[in-house]
Coordinates of C-alpha atoms and ligand atoms in Angstrom, one line a residue:
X1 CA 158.2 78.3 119.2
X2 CA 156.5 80.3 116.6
X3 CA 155.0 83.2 115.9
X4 CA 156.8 85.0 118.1
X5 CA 157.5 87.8 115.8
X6 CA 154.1 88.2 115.4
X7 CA 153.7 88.8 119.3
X8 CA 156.7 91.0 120.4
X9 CA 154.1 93.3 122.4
X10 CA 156.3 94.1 125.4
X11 CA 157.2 96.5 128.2
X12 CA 160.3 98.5 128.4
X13 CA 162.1 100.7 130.5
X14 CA 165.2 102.7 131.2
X15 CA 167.2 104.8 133.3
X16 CA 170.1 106.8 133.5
X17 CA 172.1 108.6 136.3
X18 CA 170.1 107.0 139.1
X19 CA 172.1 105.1 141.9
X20 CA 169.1 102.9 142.7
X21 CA 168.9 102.1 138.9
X22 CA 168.2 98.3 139.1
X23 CA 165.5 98.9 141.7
X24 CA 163.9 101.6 140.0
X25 CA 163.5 99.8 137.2
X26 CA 162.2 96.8 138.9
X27 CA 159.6 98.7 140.2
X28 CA 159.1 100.6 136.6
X29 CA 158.7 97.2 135.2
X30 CA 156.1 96.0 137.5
X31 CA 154.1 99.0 136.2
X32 CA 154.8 97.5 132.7
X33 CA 153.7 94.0 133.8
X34 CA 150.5 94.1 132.0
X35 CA 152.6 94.5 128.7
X36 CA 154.1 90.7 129.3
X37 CA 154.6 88.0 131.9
X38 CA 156.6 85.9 129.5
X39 CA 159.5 86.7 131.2
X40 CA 161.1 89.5 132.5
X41 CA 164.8 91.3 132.6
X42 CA 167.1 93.8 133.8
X43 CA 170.6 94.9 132.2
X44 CA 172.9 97.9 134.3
X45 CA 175.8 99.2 133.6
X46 CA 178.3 101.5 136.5
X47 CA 180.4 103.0 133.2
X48 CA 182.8 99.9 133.4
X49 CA 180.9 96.6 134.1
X50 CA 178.1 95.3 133.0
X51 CA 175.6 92.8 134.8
X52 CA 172.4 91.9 133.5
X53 CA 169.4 89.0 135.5
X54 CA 166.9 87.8 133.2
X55 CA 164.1 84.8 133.6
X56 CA 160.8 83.5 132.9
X57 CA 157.7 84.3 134.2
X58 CA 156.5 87.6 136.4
X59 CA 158.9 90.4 137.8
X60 CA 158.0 89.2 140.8
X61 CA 158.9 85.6 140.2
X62 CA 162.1 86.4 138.3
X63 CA 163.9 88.7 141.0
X64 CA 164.5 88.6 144.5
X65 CA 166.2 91.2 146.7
X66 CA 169.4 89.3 146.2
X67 CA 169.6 89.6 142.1
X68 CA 168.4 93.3 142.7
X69 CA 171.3 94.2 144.7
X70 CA 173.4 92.1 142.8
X71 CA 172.6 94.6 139.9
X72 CA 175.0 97.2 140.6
X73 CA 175.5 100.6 138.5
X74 CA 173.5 103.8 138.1
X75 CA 172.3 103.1 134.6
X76 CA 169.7 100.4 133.4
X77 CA 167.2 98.9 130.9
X78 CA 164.5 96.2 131.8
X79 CA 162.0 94.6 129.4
X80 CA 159.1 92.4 130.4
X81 CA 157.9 89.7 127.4
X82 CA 154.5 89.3 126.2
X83 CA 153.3 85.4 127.0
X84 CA 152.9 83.0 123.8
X85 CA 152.1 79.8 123.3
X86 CA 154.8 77.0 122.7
X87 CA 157.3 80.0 123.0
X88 CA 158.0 80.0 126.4
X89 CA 162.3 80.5 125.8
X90 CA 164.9 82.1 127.7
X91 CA 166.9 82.5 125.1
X92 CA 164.1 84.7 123.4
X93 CA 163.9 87.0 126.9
X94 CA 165.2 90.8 126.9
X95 CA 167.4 92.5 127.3
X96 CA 169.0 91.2 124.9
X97 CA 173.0 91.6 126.0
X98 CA 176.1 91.1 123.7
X99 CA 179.7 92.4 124.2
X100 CA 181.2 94.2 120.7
X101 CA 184.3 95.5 119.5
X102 CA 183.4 99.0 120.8
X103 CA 181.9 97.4 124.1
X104 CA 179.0 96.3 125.6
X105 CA 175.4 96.6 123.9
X106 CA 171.8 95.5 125.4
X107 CA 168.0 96.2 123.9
X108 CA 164.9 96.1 124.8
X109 CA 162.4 96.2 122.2
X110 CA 158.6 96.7 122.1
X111 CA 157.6 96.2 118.8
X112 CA 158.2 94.1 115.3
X113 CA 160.2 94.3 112.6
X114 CA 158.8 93.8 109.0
X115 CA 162.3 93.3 107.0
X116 CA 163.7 91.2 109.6
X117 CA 164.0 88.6 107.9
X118 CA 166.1 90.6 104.8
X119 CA 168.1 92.2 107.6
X120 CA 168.9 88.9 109.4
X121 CA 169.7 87.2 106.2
X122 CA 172.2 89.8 104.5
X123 CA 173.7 90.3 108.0
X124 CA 174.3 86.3 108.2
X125 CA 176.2 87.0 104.8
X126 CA 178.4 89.4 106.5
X127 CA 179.6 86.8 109.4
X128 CA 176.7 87.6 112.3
X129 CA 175.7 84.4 114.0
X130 CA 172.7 84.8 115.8
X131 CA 171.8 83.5 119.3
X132 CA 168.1 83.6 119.4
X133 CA 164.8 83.7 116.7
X134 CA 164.6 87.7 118.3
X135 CA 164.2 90.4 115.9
X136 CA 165.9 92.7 118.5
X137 CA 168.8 90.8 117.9
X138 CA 169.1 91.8 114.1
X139 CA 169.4 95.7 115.9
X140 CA 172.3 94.5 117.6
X141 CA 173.9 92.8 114.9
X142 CA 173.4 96.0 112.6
X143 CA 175.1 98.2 114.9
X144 CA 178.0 96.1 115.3
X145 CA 178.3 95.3 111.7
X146 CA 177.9 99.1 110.7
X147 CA 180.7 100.6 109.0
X148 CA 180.7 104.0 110.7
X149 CA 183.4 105.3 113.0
X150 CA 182.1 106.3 116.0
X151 CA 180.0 104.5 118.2
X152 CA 177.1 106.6 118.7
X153 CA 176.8 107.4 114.4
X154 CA 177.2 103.2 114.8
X155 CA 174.1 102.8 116.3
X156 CA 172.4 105.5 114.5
X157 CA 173.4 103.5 111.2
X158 CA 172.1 100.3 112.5
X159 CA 169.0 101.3 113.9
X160 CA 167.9 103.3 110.6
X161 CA 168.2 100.2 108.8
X162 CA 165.0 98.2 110.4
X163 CA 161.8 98.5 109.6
X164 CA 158.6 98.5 110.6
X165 CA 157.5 99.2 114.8
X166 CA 160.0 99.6 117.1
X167 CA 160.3 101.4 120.5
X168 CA 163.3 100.4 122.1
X169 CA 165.4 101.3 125.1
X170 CA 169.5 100.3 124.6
X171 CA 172.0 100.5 127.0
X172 CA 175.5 100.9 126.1
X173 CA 178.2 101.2 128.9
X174 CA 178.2 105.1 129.6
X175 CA 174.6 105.4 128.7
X176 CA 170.8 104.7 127.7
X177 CA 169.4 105.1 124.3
X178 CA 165.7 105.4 123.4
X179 CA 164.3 105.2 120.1
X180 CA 161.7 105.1 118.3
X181 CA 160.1 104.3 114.4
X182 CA 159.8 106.8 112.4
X183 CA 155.9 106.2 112.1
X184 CA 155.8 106.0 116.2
X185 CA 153.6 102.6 116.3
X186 CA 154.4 101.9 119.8
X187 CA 154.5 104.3 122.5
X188 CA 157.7 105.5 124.4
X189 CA 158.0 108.4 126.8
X190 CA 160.6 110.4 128.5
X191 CA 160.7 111.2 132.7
X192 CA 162.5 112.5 135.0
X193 CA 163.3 111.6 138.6
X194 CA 165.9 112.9 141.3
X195 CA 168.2 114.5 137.8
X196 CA 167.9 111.1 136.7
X197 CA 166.3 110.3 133.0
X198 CA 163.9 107.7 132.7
X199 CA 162.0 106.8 129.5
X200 CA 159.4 103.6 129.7
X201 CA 156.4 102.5 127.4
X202 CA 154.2 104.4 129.7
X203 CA 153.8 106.8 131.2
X204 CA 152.3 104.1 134.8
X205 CA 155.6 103.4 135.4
X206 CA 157.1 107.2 136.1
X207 CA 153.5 107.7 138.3
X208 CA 154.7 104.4 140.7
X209 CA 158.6 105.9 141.2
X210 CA 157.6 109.3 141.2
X211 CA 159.4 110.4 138.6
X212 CA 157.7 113.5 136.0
X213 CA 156.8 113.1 132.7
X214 CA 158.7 115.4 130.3
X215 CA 157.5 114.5 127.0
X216 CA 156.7 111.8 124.4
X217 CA 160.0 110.5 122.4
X218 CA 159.2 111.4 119.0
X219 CA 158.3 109.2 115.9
X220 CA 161.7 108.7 114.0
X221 CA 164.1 110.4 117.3
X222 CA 166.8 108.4 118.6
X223 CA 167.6 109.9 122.0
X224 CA 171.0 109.2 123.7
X225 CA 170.9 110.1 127.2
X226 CA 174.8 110.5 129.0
X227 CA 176.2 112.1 131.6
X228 CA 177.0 115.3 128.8
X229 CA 172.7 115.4 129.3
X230 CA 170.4 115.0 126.0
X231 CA 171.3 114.1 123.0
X232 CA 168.3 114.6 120.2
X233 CA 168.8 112.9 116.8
X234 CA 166.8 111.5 113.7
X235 CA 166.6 107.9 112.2
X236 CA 164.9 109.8 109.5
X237 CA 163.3 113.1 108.4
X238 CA 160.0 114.2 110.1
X239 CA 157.7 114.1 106.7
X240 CA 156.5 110.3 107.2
X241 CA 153.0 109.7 108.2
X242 CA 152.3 108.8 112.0
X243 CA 150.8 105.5 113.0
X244 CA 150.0 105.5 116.2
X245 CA 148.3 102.1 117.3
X246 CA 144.6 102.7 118.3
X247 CA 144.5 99.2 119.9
X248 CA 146.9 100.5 122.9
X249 CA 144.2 103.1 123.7
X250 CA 141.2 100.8 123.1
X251 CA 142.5 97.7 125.0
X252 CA 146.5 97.4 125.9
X253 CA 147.7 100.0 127.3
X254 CA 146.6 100.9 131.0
X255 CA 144.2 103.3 132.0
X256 CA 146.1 105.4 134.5
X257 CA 148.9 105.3 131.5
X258 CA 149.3 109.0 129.0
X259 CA 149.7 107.7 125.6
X260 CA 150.6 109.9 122.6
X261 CA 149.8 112.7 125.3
X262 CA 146.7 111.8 126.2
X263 CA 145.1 109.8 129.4
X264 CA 143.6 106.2 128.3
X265 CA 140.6 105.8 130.9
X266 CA 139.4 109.3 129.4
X267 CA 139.6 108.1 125.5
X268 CA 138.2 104.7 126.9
X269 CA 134.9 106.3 128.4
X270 CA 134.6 108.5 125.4
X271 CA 133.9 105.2 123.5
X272 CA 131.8 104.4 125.9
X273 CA 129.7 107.4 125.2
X274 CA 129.9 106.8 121.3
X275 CA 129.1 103.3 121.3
X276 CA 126.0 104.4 123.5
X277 CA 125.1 106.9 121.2
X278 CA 125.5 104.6 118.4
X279 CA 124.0 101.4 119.8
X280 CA 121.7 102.0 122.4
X281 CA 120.0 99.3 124.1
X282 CA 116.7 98.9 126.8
X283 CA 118.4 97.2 129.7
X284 CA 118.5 97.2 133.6
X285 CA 122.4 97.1 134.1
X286 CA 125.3 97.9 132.1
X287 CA 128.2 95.7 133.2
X288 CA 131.9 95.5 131.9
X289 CA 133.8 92.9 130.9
X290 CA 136.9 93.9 133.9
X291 CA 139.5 95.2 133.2
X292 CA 139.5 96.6 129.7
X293 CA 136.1 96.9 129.5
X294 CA 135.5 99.3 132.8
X295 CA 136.8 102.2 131.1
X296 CA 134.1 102.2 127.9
X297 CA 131.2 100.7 130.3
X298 CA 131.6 103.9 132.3
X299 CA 131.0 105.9 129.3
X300 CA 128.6 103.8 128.2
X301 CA 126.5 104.5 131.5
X302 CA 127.0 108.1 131.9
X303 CA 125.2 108.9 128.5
X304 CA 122.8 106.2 128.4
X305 CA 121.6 106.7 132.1
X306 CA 121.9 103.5 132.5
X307 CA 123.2 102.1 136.1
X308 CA 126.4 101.1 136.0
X309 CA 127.2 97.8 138.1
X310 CA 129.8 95.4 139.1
X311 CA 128.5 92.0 137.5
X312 CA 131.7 90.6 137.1
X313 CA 134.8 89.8 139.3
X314 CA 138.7 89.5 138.1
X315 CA 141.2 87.5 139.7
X316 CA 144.3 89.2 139.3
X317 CA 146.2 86.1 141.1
X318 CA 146.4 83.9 138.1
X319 CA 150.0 83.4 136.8
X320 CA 151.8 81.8 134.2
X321 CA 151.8 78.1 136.2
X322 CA 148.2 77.7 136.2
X323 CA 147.8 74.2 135.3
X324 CA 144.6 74.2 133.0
X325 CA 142.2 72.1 134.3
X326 CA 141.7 68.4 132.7
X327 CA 139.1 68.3 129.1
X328 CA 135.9 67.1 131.3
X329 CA 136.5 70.5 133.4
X330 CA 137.9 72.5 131.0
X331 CA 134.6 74.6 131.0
X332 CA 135.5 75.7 134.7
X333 CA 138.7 78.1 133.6
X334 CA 137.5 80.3 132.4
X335 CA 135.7 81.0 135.8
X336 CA 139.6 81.4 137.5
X337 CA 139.5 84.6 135.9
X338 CA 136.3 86.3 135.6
X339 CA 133.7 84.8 138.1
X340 CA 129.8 86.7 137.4
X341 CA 127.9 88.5 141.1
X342 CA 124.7 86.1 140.7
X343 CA 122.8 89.2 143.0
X344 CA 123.7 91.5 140.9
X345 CA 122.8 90.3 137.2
X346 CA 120.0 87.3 138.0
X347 CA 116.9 88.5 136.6
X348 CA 118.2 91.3 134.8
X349 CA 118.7 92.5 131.8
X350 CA 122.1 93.5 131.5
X351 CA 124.2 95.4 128.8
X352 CA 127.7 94.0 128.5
X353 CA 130.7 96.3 127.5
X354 CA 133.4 94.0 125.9
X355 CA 136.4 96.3 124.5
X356 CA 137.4 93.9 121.8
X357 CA 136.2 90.2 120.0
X358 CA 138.9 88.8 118.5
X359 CA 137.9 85.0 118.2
X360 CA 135.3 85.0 119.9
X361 CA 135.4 81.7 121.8
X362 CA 136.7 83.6 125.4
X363 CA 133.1 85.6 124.8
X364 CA 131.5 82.7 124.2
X365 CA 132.4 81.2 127.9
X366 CA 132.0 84.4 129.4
X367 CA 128.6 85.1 128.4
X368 CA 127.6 81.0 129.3
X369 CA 128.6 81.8 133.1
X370 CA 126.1 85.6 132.6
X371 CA 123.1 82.8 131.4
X372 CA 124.0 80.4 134.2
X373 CA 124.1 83.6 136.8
X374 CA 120.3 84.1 136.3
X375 CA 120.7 87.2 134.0
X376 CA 117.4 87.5 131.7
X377 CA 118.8 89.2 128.8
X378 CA 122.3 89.4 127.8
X379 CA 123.3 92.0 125.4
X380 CA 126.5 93.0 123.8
X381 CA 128.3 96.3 122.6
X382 CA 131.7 96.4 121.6
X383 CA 133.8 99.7 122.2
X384 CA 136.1 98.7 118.7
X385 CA 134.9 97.3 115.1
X386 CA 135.4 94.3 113.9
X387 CA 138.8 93.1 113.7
X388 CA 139.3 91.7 110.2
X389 CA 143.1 91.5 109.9
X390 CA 146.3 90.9 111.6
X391 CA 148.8 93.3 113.2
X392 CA 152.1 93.2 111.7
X393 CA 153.5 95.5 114.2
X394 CA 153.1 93.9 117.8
X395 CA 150.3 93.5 119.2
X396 CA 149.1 89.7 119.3
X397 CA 146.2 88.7 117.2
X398 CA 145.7 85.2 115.9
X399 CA 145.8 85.1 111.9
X400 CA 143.1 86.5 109.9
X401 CA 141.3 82.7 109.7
X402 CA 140.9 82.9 113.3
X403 CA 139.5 86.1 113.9
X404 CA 136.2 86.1 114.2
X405 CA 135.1 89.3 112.3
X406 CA 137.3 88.8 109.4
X407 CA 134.4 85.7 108.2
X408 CA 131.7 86.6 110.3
X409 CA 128.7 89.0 110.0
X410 CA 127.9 90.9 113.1
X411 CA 124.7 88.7 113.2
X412 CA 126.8 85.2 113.1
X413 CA 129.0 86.5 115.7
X414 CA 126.3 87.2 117.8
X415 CA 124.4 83.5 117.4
X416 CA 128.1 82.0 118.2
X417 CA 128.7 83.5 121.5
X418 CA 124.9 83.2 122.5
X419 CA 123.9 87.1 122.9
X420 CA 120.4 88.6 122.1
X421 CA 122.2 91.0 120.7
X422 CA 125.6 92.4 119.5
X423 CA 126.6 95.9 118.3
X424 CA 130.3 97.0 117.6
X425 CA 131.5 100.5 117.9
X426 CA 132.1 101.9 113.9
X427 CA 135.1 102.8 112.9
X428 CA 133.8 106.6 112.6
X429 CA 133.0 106.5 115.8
X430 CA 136.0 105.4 117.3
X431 CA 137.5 108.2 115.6
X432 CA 135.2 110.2 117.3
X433 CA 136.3 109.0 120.7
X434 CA 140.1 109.4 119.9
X435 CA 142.0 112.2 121.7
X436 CA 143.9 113.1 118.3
X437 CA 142.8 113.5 114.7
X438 CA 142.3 110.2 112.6
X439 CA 145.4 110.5 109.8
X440 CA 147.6 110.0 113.0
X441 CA 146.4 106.6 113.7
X442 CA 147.2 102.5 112.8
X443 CA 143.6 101.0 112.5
X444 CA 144.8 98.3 109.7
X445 CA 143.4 95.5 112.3
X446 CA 140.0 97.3 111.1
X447 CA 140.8 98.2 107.6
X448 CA 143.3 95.4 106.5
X449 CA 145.2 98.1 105.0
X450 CA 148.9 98.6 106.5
X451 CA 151.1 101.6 106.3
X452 CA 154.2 99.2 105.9
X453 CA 153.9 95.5 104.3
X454 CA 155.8 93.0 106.1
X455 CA 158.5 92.0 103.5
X456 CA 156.9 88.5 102.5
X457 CA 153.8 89.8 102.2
X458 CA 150.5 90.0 104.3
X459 CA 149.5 86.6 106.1
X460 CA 153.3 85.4 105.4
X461 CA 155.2 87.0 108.0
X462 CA 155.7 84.7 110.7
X463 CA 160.0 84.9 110.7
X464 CA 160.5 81.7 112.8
X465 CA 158.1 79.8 110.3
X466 CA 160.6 81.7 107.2
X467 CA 163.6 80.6 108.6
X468 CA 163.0 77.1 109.0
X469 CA 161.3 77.1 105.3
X470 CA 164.5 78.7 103.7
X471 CA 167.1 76.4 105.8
X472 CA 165.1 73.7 104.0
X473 CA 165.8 74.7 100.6
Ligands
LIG1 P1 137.5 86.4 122.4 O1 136.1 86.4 122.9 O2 138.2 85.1 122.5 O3 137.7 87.1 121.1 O4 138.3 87.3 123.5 C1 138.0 88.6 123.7 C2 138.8 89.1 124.9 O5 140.2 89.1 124.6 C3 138.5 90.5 125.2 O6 138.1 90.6 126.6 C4 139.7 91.3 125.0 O7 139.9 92.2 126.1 C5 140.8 90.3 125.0 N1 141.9 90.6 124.0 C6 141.8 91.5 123.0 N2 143.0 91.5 122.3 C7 143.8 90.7 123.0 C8 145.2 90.4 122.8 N3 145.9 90.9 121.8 N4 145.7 89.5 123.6 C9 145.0 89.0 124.6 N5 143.7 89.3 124.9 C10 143.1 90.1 124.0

């Protein structure tokens, strides 16, 4: 069960005015899959009633055409739930549905809180009992404990009051609402399809239902969407700094996905160039690390001249039931996922293009299966730095003991995953790469310096670790 507001990376989307909402968003969500396969849910609404599905595991595992069409209304939200360890909870899958005073609420939330715990406790003070260890479930709980009058200036009020990275999609009986922080951490986007409005975490899902993109929703906008059109407002005033998370470009998001405005693959292969530039290496092959790494390898080819080639094969087919494979075969699992072509790197000496080392230990494996292909020389570049500190804002890195760069030199890292030799992208140069200038960017998984402190301080954060401390004294 914990850590898991350390690891609320997730997938959201929305629609409004559609009348094949629930299946639209479905299909939206398996576009988002990448960004979870926890678990996965959908909420709609017709105006009057409300109906929501939710379960563990893929979209495709949690719905059948039965629950789809049992999803009646022309407005919805769906969510899919990064995967953790030991958290595996319906109770902690989205939406996240409650019935108020003023009616029905439901969020989805990509993102982490940093005063939850503050939030959660004063709210506790005020009478809120809470179902579920979900920080999206404080925003709820603010809303309905806000003193304002009307509903909408309700939510507004409750929402202004968290802190830290949010991108969320709420659906309230006559309508969607998409917001997001006010330094824009996560990404959230706005569509159109058939009049309909859509807004999802990227822009993938509008290009697999057709629908257009319109724009980005803004740092700090809370955007209610109703059947009186757009509604554009402000959780708070447009003078704070933007922190855009570089990792969604350098490893989450997808490639065929527009983030803060601009394509991923593109930024992707411009790392590729840098890092070449940068670190070149005498080799036969440059090979990538599928799929994050394709993007970057390309680059990487294209300005060292190097041939690019497939020396490594994905299975997409995993799953969240794979049982892993007893202590004495353990060694084999990692070959489920990533399985070398012997033809293609025996003999060789390849160039490997990894787009992130975070422990180092799935390298490691990796790299023993490269050796065991017949490959001559193995070298590494990495399209990022270092990582050297946790993310406080979503995305899920171990703690700063476990990641490898935070103790390591370059040179250790390199004898522990058995490479002849290791380069990282610089920081500088990743800068280079990006598609917008470098003041508008999180890179405090590089830096260890955050724009917002997490309310008990760095390395502390972990809310399902604070609760149970404080319910013991
Ligand atoms: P490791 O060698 O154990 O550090 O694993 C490196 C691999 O993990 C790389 O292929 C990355 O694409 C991948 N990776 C990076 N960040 C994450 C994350 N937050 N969650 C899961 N995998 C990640």
């Amino acid at each position: 069960m914990a850590n898991d507001y350390l690891k609320d990376k997730c997938g959201v989307f929305g629609i409004f005015g559609h009348k094949d909402a629930a299946r639209l968003t479905y299909l939206g969500l398996y576009a988002l899959q990448h960004r979870g396969q926890e678990s996965a849910g959908i909420v709609t609404s017709d105006g009057r009633l409300v109906r929501e599905h939710k379960g563990m595991g893929l979209v495709s595992e949690v719905f059948n055409e039965e629950e789809i069409s049992s999803l009646t209304g022309n407005i919805a939200i769906g969510h899919t739930r990064y995967s953790t360890t030991g958290s595996s909870n319906i109770k902690n899958a989205q939406p996240f549905l409650v019935e108020t005073l003023a009616g029905h609420i439901a969020v989805a939330h990509n993102g982490n809180l940093v005063n939850a715990l503050t939030l959660r406790r004063k709210l506790e003070k005020e009478g809120a009992i809470f179902q579920s260890s979900m920080d999206s479930e404080i925003a709820i709980h603010a809303i309905a404990h806000s003193k304002k009058k009307d509903f909408k200036e309700r939510i507004k009020d409750g929402i202004s009051q968290l802190e830290g990275a949010f991108s969320m999609a709420l659906l309230v009986e006559d309508g969607i609402i998409a917001v997001r922080d006010k330094r824009g951490f996560r990404p959230l986007s706005l569509g159109k399809l058939d009049g309909a409005y859509v807004i999802a975490s990227e822009t993938c899902a509008f290009d697999l239902i057709h629908a257009e993109f319109i724009r980005d929703i803004e740092p700090g906008e809370i955007l209610f969407i109703t059947d009186k059109g757009l509604k554009s407002d402000r959780i708070s005033d447009k003078k704070t700094r933007c922190s855009f998370c570089v990792f969604e470009y350098i490893y989450f998001s997808r490639p065929d996905s527009s983030i803060y405005g601009h394509n991923v693959h593109l930024t992707r292969k411009r790392q590729g160039r840098e890092l070449a530039k940068e670190a070149p290496c005498k080799a036969d092959l440059v090979i990538a690390i599928p799929d994050s790494g394709s993007s970057a390898a390309i680059g990487y080819s294209e300005q060292s001249g190097i041939p690019l080639d497939m020396g490594m094969v994905r299975n997409h087919y995993i799953g969240r039931t794979f049982i892993q494979p007893a202590q004495h075969i353990r060694d084999l699992s990692v070959r489920v996922k990533l399985n070398p072509v012997k033809d293609v790197v025996k003999g060789k000496k390849i160039v490997v293009i990894e787009d992130s080392i975070v422990r180092g230990t799935t390298s490691k494996a990796r790299i023993r299966t490269l050796r065991e292909a017949g490959a001559k020389e193995i070298h590494m570049r990495v399209s990022c730095p270092p990582h050297i500190s946790p993310c406080y804002y979503g995305i899920d890195f171990p703690t700063k003991e476990e990641l490898i760069g935070s103790s390591h030199t370059v040179e250790e890292v390199r004898r522990f995953i058995g490479l002849d030799s290791l380069a990282y992208l610089s920081l500088e140069g990743l800068y280079k790469a990006m598609p917008l200038p470098k003041n508008k960017f999180c890179v405090s998984c590089f830096t260890g310096k955050y724009h917002v402190l997490p309310e008990h301080g760095i390395g502390k954060f972990n809310l399902e670790n604070q609760l149970s401390f404080l319910n013991k004294i």
